[in-house]
Amino acid sequence: MISVAFDVKGLILMKVLQCCSLCIFFLPPQGPTQSPFPGLHNAAPPVSYYQSSPVPPTMPVRPPVGGPLPPPLQPGQTPVPSQNSAPPPVSSTNNYYPNAQNLPLSSWNYGPRPPMGMATPPPGNHVTSSPSPVPTPPSKGISAPPLGPNASVSPGPPLPPSSLSSWAQPQPGSVPPPPMNAMSPQTYQPGRPPYGPPPTAAPPPAMRPTPPPTGLQGTATPPLPMAPQNEGMRQAHTASNSQVHNSLESGDRTFTDPPFSQPGPAGRPIGHAYPSLPPGYQNMAPPSNMPPKHLAPPYSSGPAAYQQPAVGPAQLSPSLAGLSLQSQTPDALRMINLLQERNLLPPTAIQPPTPCLPQDLQKLNCSPDVFRSTLTSIPQTQALLNKAKLPLGLLLHPFKDLSQLPVVTSSTIVRCRSCRTYINPFVNFLDQRRWKCNLCYRVNDVPEEFMYNPVSRSYGEPHKRPEVQNATIEFIAPSEYMLRPPQPAAYLFVLDVSHNAVQTGYIDVVCQSLLDNLNALPGDTRTKIGFITFDTTIHFYNLQEGLSQPQMLIVSDIEDVFLPTPDSLLVNLNECKELVQDLLKSLPQMFSKTMETHSALGPALQAAFKLLSPTGGRMSVFQSQLPTLGVGALKSREDPNQRASAKDIQHLSPATDFYKKLALDCSGQQVAVDLFMLSSQYCDLASLGCISRYSAGSVYYYPSYHNQHNPAQTERFQRDLKRYLTRKIGFEAVMRIRCTKGLSIHTFHGNFFVRSTDLLSLPNVNPDAGFAVQMSIEENLVDMQVVSFQAALLYTSSKGERRIRVHTMCLPVVNSLSDIFAGADVQAITGLLASMAVDRSVTASLSDARDAMTNAVIDSLASYRTSVLTIQQPGLLSPSCLRLFPLYILALLKQKAFRTGTSTRLDDRVFAMCQLKYQPLAYLMLMIHPALYRVDDLTDDGALNINDHTIPQPCVLQLSVEKLSREGAFLMDAGTVVYLWVGRNCNPQFLTQVLGVANYAALPQTMTQLPELDTAESTRTRAFVSWLREQRPFYPTLHVIKDESQLKANFMQNMVEDRTESALSYYEFLLHVQQQISK
């Protein structure tokens, strides 16, 4: 009691001081790393001029990064950039410190280079000082795809050509509360019955529910009910498809307005009468790198009464609640001089930042693996967001494979009557019979059926229903959510059987994989399957039940394609399984002696579309060369001599709109097209990829594929195909993302077609697909303490069930730049900028995209320096949460999608761009910034124990040649590929006990598997590699390389911190950024 009274008095005293306009100055301790107190920024944020103008008024035009680079420096030598490279900062009136040219290099001095076993190794950054302590890592983010032809853009400020930050949005953040609670243990199992409806009998008279406490209610007038926005109806195959999609999610029910008045948003509590969130970071522990704790399941075993929350800042006056009682700077805002601290990589994987929410709300929040924001604290205004110069967006992995997924079946799905939001953990129950929507603030009635809790089998506790206890949940939809019976699972395989295709040997792999996994294809007794092959003609296969063997039907007229026997080409798999197996066994030999070298891909796609249109389904296309006959024929557009010398890359956009138009037709008939490219020559992926991009399909690319000559690619193809054939799939899906009033979504990224302003058409959805959106703040969020985002994915399962998967995320609203920066998710920001840069490369030029990414770093760090730091100091200063931002952007500039000056095949570049737009962030970050480990000295110290297996955990090393040693072996995880580089003088014990060779000379030039040896070293190494592979759904190939290996160049190109002939080193890039900031 005494301590409570003391706290209240302290708050009252602070309020009195504030009212008396007393100025209290907090003097930070001496030192270069002290940053300002974020809690003191309670004044209205200054208006930013960083709007849609190409160049901000306060920032001069910056030259692009690139050009010839200076030679490596000798120890003690001052770096002097060459004429075409970025010079070091010079003194100017805008400088924050005198004599800027004489910057202390600290530990950045270049030291002697270790021998690399090569004549002229590429120069790298050499540090002679000991590693500095590693600060707490920032969190991972989910990347948002770039603006592209399939992106929907609502009215808003255009993207200035000089920066990707035009959609910059501040990232508020604070010291996070304890980790989020794990999902409910209601594991989704196909054989387990979902939660059922309540019993028909009425509850016994003695069962009296305890009424919940009423929360604080504002008096603002609520918005008028809007027309229902629904994504719930399945699209009918008629000419009015788009109209149907515009009315999704409501079914055919009619809603009436409630007779009572609706309190407005002002002063509203969040959740089930939880305390309001204070803007400051109050008594919160600093973020931790520990994995989230698995707390007790949110479901209770029996009824429990509501408990009145303890008195907190939310129950005090708004002025008092806004005061920050925090006396220390959050770790995320700890100032770092990037020019002096080199060892910034954390030793383990970076965890996403935790939003600064009350613990009761945070433990219910959506997992960042599924739903993630670039800013974990949302700015109150767009002007504040513009001033921070950070992008605001969401990254989604909506159909991710989940081990714990509550599934609910009910005849009534409770949704807001105005905005159609699904009830979720962040709504507010005003009493037992009413709840307030957390997106539009409308008050809704609680249906009678919702009063029954299927988990506890109790009545009268709607706040304990699974829908209100889980931020991710799946509903089995009633009949109102469909316009026709759910479609069956339908799979059509379209195979190139020209001479080039047969020579690669891929047909044998496809047929054998289908034979092995035929019974594992997702589906039920209605599953359908069909096959089409093509070269200069199109071949159909009659698989009708009753035939003794499959019949080939050839259509040679590729100008006017027709189906010879429409009813027997797509057949029931269960009824015709023997015929299908016979066809798969004979297909590889049928075309083994073909001499047809041309490919009529376009007509084959038209025929496949006609075959699948009546039902919808998945079309799997295997292509090995450039299409040369019929509609959609293409010509080579690549000049190999210009791969490295061209400043701007040409032909990144499609050569014809045939494939895009066909993809849109497929999308309208619920057909998705997945493209497998197996080619050793240019095949114009920029044009062919449109067939998958706009139909919500996937692109798989295997350059230089050959069954015998490239065993690593063959193994990868086999593994990918098995995953592709057996993974979960959703048919005829649509997805809508909703957000709190005042926020708006203006751009989508990913593979889809925008059916209406905010509805994505996804004929197929798979667990490996990621999406992203860019957002803006249309109305001030001054009266809001939190905002919410909800993604609803409506799909038909392979078993014929109509289901709705809903993800809801809640984030705090802040009013200071320091809070925005403290909550910045550096990986999510990087992913979103990568997607935006891909679109800029296609719509403008590659150089524009590169400059815009560089300017994103310059602008954000300049904003931090001018608007957040209270004491200016020399150096390139960054908050701890953004310390890896320049490194990630430099890695992007050197990635295949954006690099220049290095010979890069056009198809390789286009495929890298496809991955940046399509991959979920967790998989994407390794492709941008690979992880490097030393593995010749693995120990059990700090190892993980998973299923009785010990997994070593070596430290992550910087991507620089200086970290390599001739005496060691180093593993690089680059996402889709894993390299094991073995030094020339590697420990002989590692060679014999892990690689199974007597010495270095005996190591083969091509080695793609680690031998299973009965040694402790072999067990540790194989366990670590297997653990890395299991963290992603696709299969990364392993390449053991030595100095003479051809793949060593690929390995060295991933050393992003080192200087190359056409790209800056990390240190030189930092100097360039500092020079631009100090202008």
mmCIF file of N, CA and C in Angstrom, residues 267-334:
data_model
loop_
_atom_site.group_PDB
_atom_site.id
_atom_site.type_symbol
_atom_site.label_atom_id
_atom_site.label_comp_id
_atom_site.label_asym_id
_atom_site.label_seq_id
_atom_site.Cartn_x
_atom_site.Cartn_y
_atom_site.Cartn_z
ATOM 1 N N GLY A 267 -10.711 7.163 -25.752
ATOM 2 C CA GLY A 267 -10.569 6.645 -24.400
ATOM 3 C C GLY A 267 -10.898 5.196 -24.245
ATOM 4 N N ARG A 268 -10.925 4.443 -25.335
ATOM 5 C CA ARG A 268 -11.378 3.064 -25.240
ATOM 6 C C ARG A 268 -10.290 2.177 -24.643
ATOM 7 N N PRO A 269 -10.658 1.228 -23.825
ATOM 8 C CA PRO A 269 -9.680 0.217 -23.406
ATOM 9 C C PRO A 269 -9.536 -0.842 -24.479
ATOM 10 N N ILE A 270 -8.461 -1.569 -24.442
ATOM 11 C CA ILE A 270 -8.179 -2.562 -25.468
ATOM 12 C C ILE A 270 -8.324 -3.947 -24.887
ATOM 13 N N GLY A 271 -8.845 -4.852 -25.686
ATOM 14 C CA GLY A 271 -8.974 -6.228 -25.230
ATOM 15 C C GLY A 271 -10.115 -6.371 -24.248
ATOM 16 N N HIS A 272 -10.009 -7.349 -23.387
ATOM 17 C CA HIS A 272 -11.091 -7.631 -22.448
ATOM 18 C C HIS A 272 -10.939 -6.730 -21.243
ATOM 19 N N ALA A 273 -11.180 -5.433 -21.416
ATOM 20 C CA ALA A 273 -11.061 -4.455 -20.341
ATOM 21 C C ALA A 273 -9.644 -4.417 -19.783
ATOM 22 N N TYR A 274 -8.648 -4.613 -20.666
ATOM 23 C CA TYR A 274 -7.260 -4.500 -20.230
ATOM 24 C C TYR A 274 -6.917 -3.029 -20.013
ATOM 25 N N PRO A 275 -5.872 -2.759 -19.206
ATOM 26 C CA PRO A 275 -5.451 -1.354 -19.053
ATOM 27 C C PRO A 275 -4.968 -0.804 -20.387
ATOM 28 N N SER A 276 -5.175 0.483 -20.562
ATOM 29 C CA SER A 276 -4.715 1.114 -21.793
ATOM 30 C C SER A 276 -3.197 1.138 -21.826
ATOM 31 N N LEU A 277 -2.658 1.158 -23.034
ATOM 32 C CA LEU A 277 -1.210 1.122 -23.206
ATOM 33 C C LEU A 277 -0.633 2.517 -23.067
ATOM 34 N N PRO A 278 0.284 2.739 -22.144
ATOM 35 C CA PRO A 278 0.935 4.055 -22.053
ATOM 36 C C PRO A 278 1.925 4.235 -23.182
ATOM 37 N N PRO A 279 2.097 5.458 -23.652
ATOM 38 C CA PRO A 279 3.038 5.667 -24.754
ATOM 39 C C PRO A 279 4.468 5.339 -24.373
ATOM 40 N N GLY A 280 4.848 5.553 -23.122
ATOM 41 C CA GLY A 280 6.230 5.333 -22.718
ATOM 42 C C GLY A 280 6.532 3.880 -22.452
ATOM 43 N N TYR A 281 7.764 3.622 -22.158
ATOM 44 C CA TYR A 281 8.202 2.267 -21.832
ATOM 45 C C TYR A 281 8.365 2.210 -20.325
ATOM 46 N N GLN A 282 7.402 1.647 -19.642
ATOM 47 C CA GLN A 282 7.382 1.738 -18.204
ATOM 48 C C GLN A 282 7.783 0.432 -17.556
ATOM 49 N N ASN A 283 8.891 0.486 -16.860
ATOM 50 C CA ASN A 283 9.342 -0.650 -16.060
ATOM 51 C C ASN A 283 9.395 -1.930 -16.857
ATOM 52 N N MET A 284 9.851 -1.828 -18.093
ATOM 53 C CA MET A 284 9.956 -3.006 -18.949
ATOM 54 C C MET A 284 11.391 -3.515 -18.938
ATOM 55 N N ALA A 285 11.541 -4.828 -19.000
ATOM 56 C CA ALA A 285 12.877 -5.397 -19.077
ATOM 57 C C ALA A 285 13.419 -5.237 -20.487
ATOM 58 N N PRO A 286 14.730 -5.116 -20.653
ATOM 59 C CA PRO A 286 15.297 -5.008 -22.009
ATOM 60 C C PRO A 286 15.052 -6.253 -22.797
ATOM 61 N N PRO A 287 15.077 -6.149 -24.119
ATOM 62 C CA PRO A 287 14.793 -7.323 -24.952
ATOM 63 C C PRO A 287 15.817 -8.408 -24.721
ATOM 64 N N SER A 288 15.365 -9.610 -24.902
ATOM 65 C CA SER A 288 16.235 -10.761 -24.680
ATOM 66 C C SER A 288 16.335 -11.569 -25.939
ATOM 67 N N ASN A 289 17.445 -12.258 -26.090
ATOM 68 C CA ASN A 289 17.637 -13.129 -27.253
ATOM 69 C C ASN A 289 17.123 -14.531 -27.008
ATOM 70 N N MET A 290 16.599 -14.759 -25.799
ATOM 71 C CA MET A 290 16.127 -16.098 -25.495
ATOM 72 C C MET A 290 14.898 -16.418 -26.310
ATOM 73 N N PRO A 291 14.702 -17.689 -26.671
ATOM 74 C CA PRO A 291 13.507 -18.058 -27.435
ATOM 75 C C PRO A 291 12.263 -17.857 -26.602
ATOM 76 N N PRO A 292 11.104 -17.657 -27.260
ATOM 77 C CA PRO A 292 9.861 -17.436 -26.520
ATOM 78 C C PRO A 292 9.553 -18.603 -25.604
ATOM 79 N N LYS A 293 9.063 -18.256 -24.432
ATOM 80 C CA LYS A 293 8.684 -19.298 -23.487
ATOM 81 C C LYS A 293 7.353 -19.899 -23.885
ATOM 82 N N HIS A 294 7.193 -21.155 -23.608
ATOM 83 C CA HIS A 294 5.933 -21.821 -23.887
ATOM 84 C C HIS A 294 5.088 -21.724 -22.625
ATOM 85 N N LEU A 295 4.245 -20.723 -22.600
ATOM 86 C CA LEU A 295 3.421 -20.518 -21.427
ATOM 87 C C LEU A 295 2.254 -21.485 -21.436
ATOM 88 N N ALA A 296 1.503 -21.418 -20.370
ATOM 89 C CA ALA A 296 0.362 -22.310 -20.258
ATOM 90 C C ALA A 296 -0.645 -21.993 -21.341
ATOM 91 N N PRO A 297 -1.406 -22.988 -21.796
ATOM 92 C CA PRO A 297 -2.388 -22.730 -22.848
ATOM 93 C C PRO A 297 -3.416 -21.718 -22.393
ATOM 94 N N PRO A 298 -3.893 -20.873 -23.336
ATOM 95 C CA PRO A 298 -4.828 -19.823 -22.943
ATOM 96 C C PRO A 298 -6.212 -20.342 -22.601
ATOM 97 N N TYR A 299 -6.491 -21.607 -22.892
ATOM 98 C CA TYR A 299 -7.814 -22.115 -22.578
ATOM 99 C C TYR A 299 -7.854 -22.548 -21.114
ATOM 100 N N SER A 300 -8.886 -22.207 -20.423
ATOM 101 C CA SER A 300 -9.054 -22.681 -19.051
ATOM 102 C C SER A 300 -9.948 -23.902 -19.058
ATOM 103 N N SER A 301 -9.800 -24.709 -18.041
ATOM 104 C CA SER A 301 -10.562 -25.948 -17.999
ATOM 105 C C SER A 301 -11.980 -25.726 -17.525
ATOM 106 N N GLY A 302 -12.281 -24.608 -16.992
ATOM 107 C CA GLY A 302 -13.632 -24.371 -16.509
ATOM 108 C C GLY A 302 -13.951 -22.904 -16.509
ATOM 109 N N PRO A 303 -15.167 -22.540 -16.121
ATOM 110 C CA PRO A 303 -15.555 -21.124 -16.132
ATOM 111 C C PRO A 303 -14.779 -20.339 -15.090
ATOM 112 N N ALA A 304 -14.506 -19.101 -15.412
ATOM 113 C CA ALA A 304 -13.837 -18.204 -14.479
ATOM 114 C C ALA A 304 -14.400 -16.819 -14.673
ATOM 115 N N ALA A 305 -14.549 -16.112 -13.576
ATOM 116 C CA ALA A 305 -15.144 -14.782 -13.642
ATOM 117 C C ALA A 305 -14.118 -13.782 -14.157
ATOM 118 N N TYR A 306 -14.620 -12.707 -14.741
ATOM 119 C CA TYR A 306 -13.727 -11.628 -15.135
ATOM 120 C C TYR A 306 -13.071 -11.039 -13.895
ATOM 121 N N GLN A 307 -11.856 -10.572 -14.061
ATOM 122 C CA GLN A 307 -11.169 -9.909 -12.968
ATOM 123 C C GLN A 307 -10.906 -8.471 -13.366
ATOM 124 N N GLN A 308 -11.212 -7.561 -12.466
ATOM 125 C CA GLN A 308 -10.974 -6.158 -12.742
ATOM 126 C C GLN A 308 -9.476 -5.903 -12.801
ATOM 127 N N PRO A 309 -8.977 -5.295 -13.853
ATOM 128 C CA PRO A 309 -7.532 -5.047 -13.932
ATOM 129 C C PRO A 309 -7.067 -4.101 -12.841
ATOM 130 N N ALA A 310 -5.798 -4.247 -12.488
ATOM 131 C CA ALA A 310 -5.238 -3.389 -11.461
ATOM 132 C C ALA A 310 -5.154 -1.957 -11.970
ATOM 133 N N VAL A 311 -5.141 -1.043 -11.018
ATOM 134 C CA VAL A 311 -5.062 0.364 -11.375
ATOM 135 C C VAL A 311 -3.717 0.636 -12.038
ATOM 136 N N GLY A 312 -3.734 1.264 -13.182
ATOM 137 C CA GLY A 312 -2.508 1.561 -13.913
ATOM 138 C C GLY A 312 -2.626 2.903 -14.588
ATOM 139 N N PRO A 313 -1.686 3.221 -15.421
ATOM 140 C CA PRO A 313 -1.714 4.525 -16.102
ATOM 141 C C PRO A 313 -2.980 4.760 -16.899
ATOM 142 N N ALA A 314 -3.591 3.680 -17.396
ATOM 143 C CA ALA A 314 -4.802 3.866 -18.205
ATOM 144 C C ALA A 314 -5.952 4.406 -17.391
ATOM 145 N N GLN A 315 -5.931 4.127 -16.066
ATOM 146 C CA GLN A 315 -7.016 4.609 -15.231
ATOM 147 C C GLN A 315 -6.752 6.023 -14.729
ATOM 148 N N LEU A 316 -5.567 6.573 -14.988
ATOM 149 C CA LEU A 316 -5.257 7.934 -14.601
ATOM 150 C C LEU A 316 -5.616 8.868 -15.737
ATOM 151 N N SER A 317 -5.332 10.124 -15.559
ATOM 152 C CA SER A 317 -5.646 11.075 -16.620
ATOM 153 C C SER A 317 -4.752 10.833 -17.819
ATOM 154 N N PRO A 318 -5.205 11.212 -19.006
ATOM 155 C CA PRO A 318 -4.376 10.986 -20.193
ATOM 156 C C PRO A 318 -3.005 11.639 -20.091
ATOM 157 N N SER A 319 -2.919 12.801 -19.462
ATOM 158 C CA SER A 319 -1.624 13.462 -19.369
ATOM 159 C C SER A 319 -0.654 12.649 -18.528
ATOM 160 N N LEU A 320 -1.150 12.136 -17.402
ATOM 161 C CA LEU A 320 -0.277 11.331 -16.551
ATOM 162 C C LEU A 320 0.107 10.042 -17.244
ATOM 163 N N ALA A 321 -0.840 9.426 -17.951
ATOM 164 C CA ALA A 321 -0.533 8.157 -18.625
ATOM 165 C C ALA A 321 0.508 8.355 -19.706
ATOM 166 N N GLY A 322 0.572 9.564 -20.258
ATOM 167 C CA GLY A 322 1.520 9.791 -21.327
ATOM 168 C C GLY A 322 2.940 10.010 -20.862
ATOM 169 N N LEU A 323 3.128 10.249 -19.564
ATOM 170 C CA LEU A 323 4.478 10.465 -19.081
ATOM 171 C C LEU A 323 5.266 9.175 -19.102
ATOM 172 N N SER A 324 6.517 9.262 -19.442
ATOM 173 C CA SER A 324 7.376 8.083 -19.427
ATOM 174 C C SER A 324 8.115 8.031 -18.106
ATOM 175 N N LEU A 325 7.965 6.933 -17.399
ATOM 176 C CA LEU A 325 8.649 6.763 -16.120
ATOM 177 C C LEU A 325 9.977 6.050 -16.297
ATOM 178 N N GLN A 326 10.381 5.843 -17.529
ATOM 179 C CA GLN A 326 11.595 5.079 -17.791
ATOM 180 C C GLN A 326 12.816 5.965 -17.560
ATOM 181 N N SER A 327 13.789 5.441 -16.866
ATOM 182 C CA SER A 327 14.975 6.228 -16.525
ATOM 183 C C SER A 327 16.175 5.849 -17.369
ATOM 184 N N GLN A 328 16.063 4.839 -18.180
ATOM 185 C CA GLN A 328 17.186 4.409 -18.983
ATOM 186 C C GLN A 328 16.770 4.275 -20.442
ATOM 187 N N THR A 329 17.731 4.456 -21.318
ATOM 188 C CA THR A 329 17.473 4.322 -22.748
ATOM 189 C C THR A 329 17.288 2.848 -23.115
ATOM 190 N N PRO A 330 16.269 2.514 -23.911
ATOM 191 C CA PRO A 330 16.122 1.110 -24.338
ATOM 192 C C PRO A 330 17.348 0.653 -25.112
ATOM 193 N N ASP A 331 17.634 -0.623 -25.037
ATOM 194 C CA ASP A 331 18.799 -1.149 -25.735
ATOM 195 C C ASP A 331 18.679 -0.931 -27.231
ATOM 196 N N ALA A 332 17.437 -0.970 -27.757
ATOM 197 C CA ALA A 332 17.249 -0.774 -29.196
ATOM 198 C C ALA A 332 17.704 0.608 -29.643
ATOM 199 N N LEU A 333 17.729 1.596 -28.708
ATOM 200 C CA LEU A 333 18.143 2.956 -29.058
ATOM 201 C C LEU A 333 19.589 3.240 -28.657
ATOM 202 N N ARG A 334 20.295 2.260 -28.148
ATOM 203 C CA ARG A 334 21.691 2.471 -27.770
ATOM 204 C C ARG A 334 22.481 2.922 -29.000
#
